[in-house]
Amino acid sequence: MEHTKKLVLVSPEVLDRAKDSRPQRLEKTKVRELEDQLSSVLNDPHLDDTTKMKRYSEVLQRYTVYHAKADELPQIRVLPGTKYDAQSKDTSQTRAIERDVIESVPRAFKSKATQLLGKMTSSDSGLYWTDRGELIVDDRTIKGSHIVDLVNDMMRKRKSATPVGMDEFTKALARINTPRELIGNPDRWKEYAARMFPMEAYLNNLYYDPSHPAAFGGVGAIKRAAKQDKRNISVKKITEWLQGRDAYTLHKPPKKTFQRNKVIVSGIDSQWQADLVDVSSFAKQNRGYRYILTCIDILSKFAWARALKDKTSRSVTRAFRSILKEQNRKPQALQTDKGKEFLNKPFQKFLRDEKIRFFTTNNETKASVVERFNRTLKTKMWRYFTANGTRRYSDVLQKFLDGYNRSKHRSIGMAPKDVNEYCQEKVWQRLYGDVAVAEREFKFALGDTVRISMATRPFRKGYLPQWTDEVFTVARRIQRVPPVYRLKDYDGEMIEGTFYEQEMQKVSKEDQTYRIEKIIRRRTRSGRKEYFVKWKGYPSKFNSWVTEVYTYKNINSSPLLYPDNTVTHYRVKLAQPISLEGQWEVGLAEIIYPHQWYNVDEECEYSYTVNGGDQWWRKHIQPGHYGSMKDIFELLETNYLEHIKYIYHDKTRKLEIRLEEGAQVRFKGRLADMLGFQTEAPTVTQSITLDRPIDLRQPHNLFVYCDIVEPRAVGHTRVPLLRVVNVKQRYGEDVSMIFTNIHYQPVKQKYFDTIEMDIRDSVGRKVPFVRGNVIVTLHFRLKRASHFV
């Protein structure tokens, strides 16, 4: 007993019933014949995997019917024991079915099928199968199911219908945390993920599906869609999920109007603000004056202005000196923006000589008090222009200033000219008497990762990213009204200025990846290539060298090992296994392919009828590249020219189909897409002009998939997409594309000795190359150390 692998437990009563029960002789003979057919299909070397599985399914259905009476016999199942071993010498019927599973899957999937069976036979799976292969889940037999069919459908996408018992099978696999790499069928992975990560899968499917009303929307749109689908997902959960999506955080509309800190000063001339107004468009009418230097005292709101012909250090210094002399007033501190006209050495030396402290502003509103004065001044000027039919302001500029300084100011309750040292306390109380209000709570915690609004950039399009690619960390919180924050960058260096909560957006950077903006230079050290790169969205101080440890040229060079390889889908055996330590990424560095493929392949179908559908004729279509409308019309020509007519409109490049009563046409595959149909298998029952123009150049993009890449969200599913390659060259050329801007994707496994490549078009069809090979060069690198939380 110590060497026993599995025990089959049956009661004496069941054993007696098994002995007494006998199928009819005819049924026994038919069952044996069908069993022989199943074995023959699996072992036929002349059948490809698709045909083999199709025929196996057909025979299996007949086998199940003839074995129906055996349902009354006792069901024998294998109890969980030792881990599944593909080399086991067990000759039981159940073990034979396990061998059938391994033999039925394509050669490329046999290893995964073995691993999946091992996972299924673990002691806590609750998964068993009868001696006839019917699935048992938690002691419940799923009638009509078969383990061979279920495992094959879980491995890869097939054209056949969903097997019986798939829902129960998926639930059981999710319960035992089956690894992602063992589920190759994207449809099954979608169902599996929905059970393992119900909210995550639902939000991914909703958000990244362009046809969904809530696709790429905000919190409100997703919440409404979830409510409509009867999903109880809180606003907080949706917000947290969106914080980890660059597509949302980079394009979220920033708030531009909100309460800001008041500029508080102690008295008259304790702080001035200065700015330069550009009026260069009126230079000809104003003797060459192109700028106006404006200054204002923060407390009294008293303002000065000087017209300038240029903004050189000499002109700005001379103008500011004249302002100081005008009323013999001088500020203790001067605040400006970061314009070079104020930061130059001569102007800064002048301020130091006058013992005036200088500082700049860093936030969006810059020097807000002087900017508000600029708006008032320009309003007066433009009204003057309209009233007098002129654009000349240089003669009346000082009159505008005199009128402003003598007019009552709403915020201080008097005219700026009347504010003096005797009434400044009253003015101060009017401006700042309410600053001592209750403290407000901080929205962000220390250590939170945030993006900064880019709303400061003028004329920025609303659909472009509105926030920085670079992510910062909250380093300090300052209690003001409203509160402000100090931030630090990746290196821990404090960045200048303070930021309001409306200028910050909390993010959850889950992917921890960086995008290369450009390669600056290259070098080779110890035989290894290195690239000095600039990271997208980060300042130049973060430019760094990226070490190239692996660059692997992948070519369809293993036909003997993998006879099913094609130009568009192939697996190669590496000369030596690759073993990686740490977190690695891989990108497509180069691709070489023949730009020569069929736009009409063997999957295309064209059929027609002229008698209302009573009889359909299917026209033979010769696969090939149809490069002209003459070729297309020859392809579409039928024997019923008076019933079915095709007309090509040169200006719109659209196809018109004219049908007489009773005539219908049907298209399928690439042919339908090429002609301009929106669906893949349309049936036309009346005369129409197609909405889309004929496109003989498809496909326009090659989608390059690689099995070692971590799957990522594309549309409504997750796939191991390496890169999308844009097709630009002429048909018939051999194309070589080298990518300097490499898009890196995480590597999902640390050890591998084979790499599988798959080239498809935008709707997932294989690209029907006519000749040659597709050669790809993969570039591996260590993932950059991440500062994201």
Coordinates of C-alpha atoms in Angstrom, one line a residue, residues 79-84 116-127:
L79 CA -9.3 10.9 -5.3
P80 CA -6.6 13.6 -4.9
G81 CA -3.2 12.0 -4.2
T82 CA 0.3 12.8 -5.3
K83 CA 1.0 15.6 -7.7
Y84 CA 0.3 14.8 -11.3
L116 CA -2.6 22.7 -15.7
L117 CA -3.4 19.0 -15.0
G118 CA -0.9 19.1 -12.1
K119 CA -2.7 22.1 -10.7
M120 CA -6.1 20.5 -11.2
T121 CA -5.1 17.3 -9.3
S122 CA -3.9 19.1 -6.2
S123 CA -5.7 18.1 -3.0
D124 CA -7.6 21.4 -2.6
S125 CA -8.9 21.9 -6.2
G126 CA -12.2 20.1 -5.8
L127 CA -11.7 19.0 -9.5

